[in-house]
Short mmCIF file of C-alpha atoms in Angstrom, two decimals:
data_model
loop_
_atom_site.label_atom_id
_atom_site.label_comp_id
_atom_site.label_asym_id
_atom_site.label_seq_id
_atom_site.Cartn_x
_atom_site.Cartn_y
_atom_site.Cartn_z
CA UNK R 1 0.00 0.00 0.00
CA UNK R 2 1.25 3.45 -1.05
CA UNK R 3 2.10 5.91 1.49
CA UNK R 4 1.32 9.73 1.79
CA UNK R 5 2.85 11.05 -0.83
CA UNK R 6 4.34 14.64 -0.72
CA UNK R 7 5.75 16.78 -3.59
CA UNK R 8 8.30 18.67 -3.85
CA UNK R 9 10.64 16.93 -0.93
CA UNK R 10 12.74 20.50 -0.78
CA UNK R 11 12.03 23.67 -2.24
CA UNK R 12 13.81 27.15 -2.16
CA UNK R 13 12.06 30.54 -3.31
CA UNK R 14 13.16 34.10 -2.92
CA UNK R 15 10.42 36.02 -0.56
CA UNK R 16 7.75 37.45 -2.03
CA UNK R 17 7.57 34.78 -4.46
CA UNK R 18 4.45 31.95 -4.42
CA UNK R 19 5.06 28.15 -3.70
CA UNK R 20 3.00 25.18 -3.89
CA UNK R 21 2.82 21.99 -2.17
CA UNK R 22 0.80 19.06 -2.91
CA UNK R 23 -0.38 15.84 -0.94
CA UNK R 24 -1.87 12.79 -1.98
CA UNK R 25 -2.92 11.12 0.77
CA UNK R 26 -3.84 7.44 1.13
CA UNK R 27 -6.41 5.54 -0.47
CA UNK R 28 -9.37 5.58 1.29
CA UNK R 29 -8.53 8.11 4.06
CA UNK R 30 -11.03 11.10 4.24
CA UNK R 31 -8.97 13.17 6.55
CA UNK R 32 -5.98 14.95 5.59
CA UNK R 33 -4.26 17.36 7.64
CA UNK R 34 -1.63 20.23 6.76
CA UNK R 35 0.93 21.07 9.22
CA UNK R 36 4.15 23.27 9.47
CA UNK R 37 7.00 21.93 11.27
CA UNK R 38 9.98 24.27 12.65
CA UNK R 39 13.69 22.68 13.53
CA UNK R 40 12.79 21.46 17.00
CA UNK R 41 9.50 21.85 17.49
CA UNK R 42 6.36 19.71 17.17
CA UNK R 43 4.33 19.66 14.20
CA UNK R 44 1.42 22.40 14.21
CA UNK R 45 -1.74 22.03 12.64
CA UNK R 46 -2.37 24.08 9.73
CA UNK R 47 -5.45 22.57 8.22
CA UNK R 48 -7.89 20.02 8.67
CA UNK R 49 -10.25 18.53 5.76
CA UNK R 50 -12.67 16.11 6.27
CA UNK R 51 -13.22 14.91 2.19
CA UNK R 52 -13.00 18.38 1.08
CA UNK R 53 -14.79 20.34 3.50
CA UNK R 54 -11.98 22.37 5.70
CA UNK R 55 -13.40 21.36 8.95
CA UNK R 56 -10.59 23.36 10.99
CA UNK R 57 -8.76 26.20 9.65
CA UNK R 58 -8.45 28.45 12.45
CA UNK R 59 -4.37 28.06 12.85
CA UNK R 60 -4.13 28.89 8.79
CA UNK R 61 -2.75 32.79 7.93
CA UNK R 62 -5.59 32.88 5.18
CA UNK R 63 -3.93 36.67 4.47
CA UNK R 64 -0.92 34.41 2.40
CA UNK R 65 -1.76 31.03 2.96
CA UNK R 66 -4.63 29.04 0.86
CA UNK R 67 -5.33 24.93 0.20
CA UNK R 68 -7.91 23.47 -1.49
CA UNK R 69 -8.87 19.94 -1.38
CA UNK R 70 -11.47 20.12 -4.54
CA UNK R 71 -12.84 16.54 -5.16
CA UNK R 72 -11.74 15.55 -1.60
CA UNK R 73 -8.47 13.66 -2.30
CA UNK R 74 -5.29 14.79 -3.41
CA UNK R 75 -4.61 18.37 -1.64
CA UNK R 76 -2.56 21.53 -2.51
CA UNK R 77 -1.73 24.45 0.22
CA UNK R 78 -0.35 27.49 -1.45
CA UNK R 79 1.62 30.32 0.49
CA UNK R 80 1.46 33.89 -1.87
CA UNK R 81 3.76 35.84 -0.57
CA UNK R 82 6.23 33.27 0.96
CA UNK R 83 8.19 35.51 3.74
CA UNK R 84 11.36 34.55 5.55
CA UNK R 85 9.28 33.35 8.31
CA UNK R 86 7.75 30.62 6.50
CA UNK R 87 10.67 28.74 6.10
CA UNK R 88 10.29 25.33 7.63
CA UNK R 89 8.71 21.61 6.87
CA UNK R 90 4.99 21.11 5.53
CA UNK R 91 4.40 17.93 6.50
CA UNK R 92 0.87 16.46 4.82
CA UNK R 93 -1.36 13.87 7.03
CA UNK R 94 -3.89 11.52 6.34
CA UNK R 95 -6.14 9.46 8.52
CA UNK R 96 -9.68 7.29 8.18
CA UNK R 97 -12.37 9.33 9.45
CA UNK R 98 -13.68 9.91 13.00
CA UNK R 99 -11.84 10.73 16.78
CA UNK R 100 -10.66 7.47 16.60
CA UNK R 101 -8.69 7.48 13.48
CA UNK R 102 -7.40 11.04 14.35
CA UNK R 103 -5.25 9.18 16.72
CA UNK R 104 -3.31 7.19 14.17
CA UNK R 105 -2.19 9.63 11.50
CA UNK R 106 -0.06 8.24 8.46
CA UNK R 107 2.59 11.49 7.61
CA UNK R 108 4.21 11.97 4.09
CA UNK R 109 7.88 13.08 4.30
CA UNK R 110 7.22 16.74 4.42
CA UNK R 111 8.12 19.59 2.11
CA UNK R 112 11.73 21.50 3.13
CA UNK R 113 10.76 25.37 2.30
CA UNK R 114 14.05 27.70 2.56
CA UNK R 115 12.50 31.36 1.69
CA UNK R 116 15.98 33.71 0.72
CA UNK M 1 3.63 23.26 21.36
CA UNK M 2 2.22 24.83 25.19
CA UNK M 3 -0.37 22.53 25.46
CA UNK M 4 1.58 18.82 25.92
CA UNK M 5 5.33 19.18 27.16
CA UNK M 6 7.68 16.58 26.77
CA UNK M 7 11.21 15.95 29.15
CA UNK M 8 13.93 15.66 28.80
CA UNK M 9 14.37 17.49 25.45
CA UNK M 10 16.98 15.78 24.74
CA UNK M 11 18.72 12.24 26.44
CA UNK M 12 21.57 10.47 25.22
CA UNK M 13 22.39 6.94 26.20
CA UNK M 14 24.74 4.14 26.06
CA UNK M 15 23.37 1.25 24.04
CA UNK M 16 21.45 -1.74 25.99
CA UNK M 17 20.12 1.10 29.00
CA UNK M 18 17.07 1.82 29.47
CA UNK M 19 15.37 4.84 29.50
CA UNK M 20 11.84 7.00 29.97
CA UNK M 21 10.66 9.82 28.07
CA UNK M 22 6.94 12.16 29.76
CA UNK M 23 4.79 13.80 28.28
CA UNK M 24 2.80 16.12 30.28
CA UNK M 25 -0.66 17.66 29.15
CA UNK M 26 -1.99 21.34 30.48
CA UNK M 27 -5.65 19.86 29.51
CA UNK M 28 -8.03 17.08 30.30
CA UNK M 29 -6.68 14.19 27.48
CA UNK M 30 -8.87 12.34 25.25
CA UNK M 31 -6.53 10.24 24.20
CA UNK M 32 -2.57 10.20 23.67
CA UNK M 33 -0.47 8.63 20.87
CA UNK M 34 3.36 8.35 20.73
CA UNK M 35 5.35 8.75 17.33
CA UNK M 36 8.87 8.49 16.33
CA UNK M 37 10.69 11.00 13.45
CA UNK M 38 14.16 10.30 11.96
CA UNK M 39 14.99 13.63 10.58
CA UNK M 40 14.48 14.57 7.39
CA UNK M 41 11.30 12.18 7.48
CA UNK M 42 7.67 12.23 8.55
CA UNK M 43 6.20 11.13 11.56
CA UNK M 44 5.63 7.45 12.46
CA UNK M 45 3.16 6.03 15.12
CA UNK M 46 3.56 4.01 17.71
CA UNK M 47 0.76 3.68 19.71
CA UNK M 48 -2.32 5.15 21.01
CA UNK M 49 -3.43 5.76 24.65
CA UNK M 50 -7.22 5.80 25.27
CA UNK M 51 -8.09 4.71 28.73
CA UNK M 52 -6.04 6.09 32.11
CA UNK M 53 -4.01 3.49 33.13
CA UNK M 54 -3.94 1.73 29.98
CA UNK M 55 -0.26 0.51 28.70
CA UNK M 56 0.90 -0.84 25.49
CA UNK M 57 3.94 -2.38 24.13
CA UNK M 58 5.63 -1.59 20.51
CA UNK M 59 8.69 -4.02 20.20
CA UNK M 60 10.85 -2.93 23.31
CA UNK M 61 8.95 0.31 23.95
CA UNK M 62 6.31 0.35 26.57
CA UNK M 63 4.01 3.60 26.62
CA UNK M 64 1.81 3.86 29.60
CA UNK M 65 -1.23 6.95 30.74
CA UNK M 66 -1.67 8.23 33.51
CA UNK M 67 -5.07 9.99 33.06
CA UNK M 68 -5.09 11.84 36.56
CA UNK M 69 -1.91 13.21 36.26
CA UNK M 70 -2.51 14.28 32.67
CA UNK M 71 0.84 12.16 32.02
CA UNK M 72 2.11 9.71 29.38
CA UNK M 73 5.44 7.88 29.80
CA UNK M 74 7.43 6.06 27.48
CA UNK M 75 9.72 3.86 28.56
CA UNK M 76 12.92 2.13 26.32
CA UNK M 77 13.68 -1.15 27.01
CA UNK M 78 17.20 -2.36 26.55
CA UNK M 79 18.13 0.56 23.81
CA UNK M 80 19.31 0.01 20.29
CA UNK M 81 20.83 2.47 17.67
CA UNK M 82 17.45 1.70 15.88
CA UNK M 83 15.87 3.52 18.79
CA UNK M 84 17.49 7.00 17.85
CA UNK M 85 15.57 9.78 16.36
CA UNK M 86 12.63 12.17 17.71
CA UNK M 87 9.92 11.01 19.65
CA UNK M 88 7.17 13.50 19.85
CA UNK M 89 3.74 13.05 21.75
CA UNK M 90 0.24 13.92 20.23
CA UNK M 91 -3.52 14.27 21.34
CA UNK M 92 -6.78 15.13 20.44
CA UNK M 93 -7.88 18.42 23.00
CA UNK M 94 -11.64 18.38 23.85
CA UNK M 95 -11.75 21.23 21.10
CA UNK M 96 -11.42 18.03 18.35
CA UNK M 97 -7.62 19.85 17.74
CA UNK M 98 -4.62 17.72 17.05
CA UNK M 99 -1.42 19.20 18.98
CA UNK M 100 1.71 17.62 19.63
CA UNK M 101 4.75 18.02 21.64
CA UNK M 102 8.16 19.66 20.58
CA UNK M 103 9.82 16.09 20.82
CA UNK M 104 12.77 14.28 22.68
CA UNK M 105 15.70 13.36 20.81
CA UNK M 106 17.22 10.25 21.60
CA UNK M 107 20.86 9.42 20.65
CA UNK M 108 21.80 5.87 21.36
CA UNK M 109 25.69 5.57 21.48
CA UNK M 110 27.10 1.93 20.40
#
């Protein structure tokens, strides 16, 4: 069985430029879950989707960042302007449905954004 | 992350010792899962917590909850080199949120 998969691995932009990172999640699994990992810290939640309804967005800067989940599989988050600050991992989640699965949460590889 | 801390941040030990790693919540749990992160690399899981004083085992790793105390341990059996890497703790608030720790790095020396 195929994994979350996560593209690009690494990416490097100047700021102010736009980036985009896309998720395919695994078969089956109607959550999927966007977070933003800094060096040493814990993942933080980013986005929820439940199919393609964002269920939780609150932690999301919707000012520069965006994602869309449109037929409530593969995913896309989209940061326009990238700043300096936004350099870190996007790591990309996916789980079955419900409290329970949100327990058990399969994570692609993650995306390495340097912003220059 | 505030809500779930994690000690020591970082441990370092000689191969075949064992060892324990907390994880502390400032909230009521509903449920705590354990993952391990090689860097460079996602998350993997472990195991998930559910009940207070459940315990499960993973191979040589033992996590255990202590739902009074708000507390999860996670306790290393024997280590290995295998064992090295991040461990980070997880949970589901009462808000429906997923929030994890920063993570304890483990360094197993030969």
């Amino acid at each position: 069985e195929a994994g979350v998969v996560q593209s690009p691995r690494y990416k490097i932009i100047e700021k102010k430029q736009p980036v985009a990172f896309w998720c395919n999640p695994i078969s089956g699994h109607n959550t999927l879950y966007w977070y933003l990992q800094n060096l040493g810290q814990g993942p933080e939640l980013l986005i929820r989707y439940e199919n393609e309804e964002a269920v939780d967005d609150s932690q999301l800067p919707k000012d520069r960042f965006s994602a869309e989940r449109l037929k409530g599989v593969d995913s896309t988050l989209k940061i326009q302007p990238a700043e300096l600050g936004d350099s870190a991992v996007y790591l990309c989640a996916s789980s079955p449905s419900g409290l329970a699965g949100r327990g058990e949460q399969f994570f692609g590889p993650g995306t390495r954004l340097t912003v220059l | 992350s505030q809500e779930l801390e994690q000690s020591p941040q970082s441990l370092i030990v000689q191969e075949g010792k064992n060892l324990t790693i907390n994880c502390t919540s400032s909230k009521t749990l509903y449920g705590l899962y354990w993952y391990k992160q090689k860097y460079g690399e996602g998350l993997i899981f472990l195991m998930m917590l559910q009940k207070g004083g459940e315990e499960k085992s993973h191979e040589k790793i033992t996590a255990k909850l202590d739902e009074k105390k708000q507390q999860s341990s996670l306790h290393i059996t024997a280590s290995q080199p295998s064992h090295a890497g991040i461990y980070l703790c997880g949970a589901v608030t009462n808000a429906g949120k997923s929030t994890f720790g920063d993570g304890t790095t483990l360094t197993v020396k030969p």
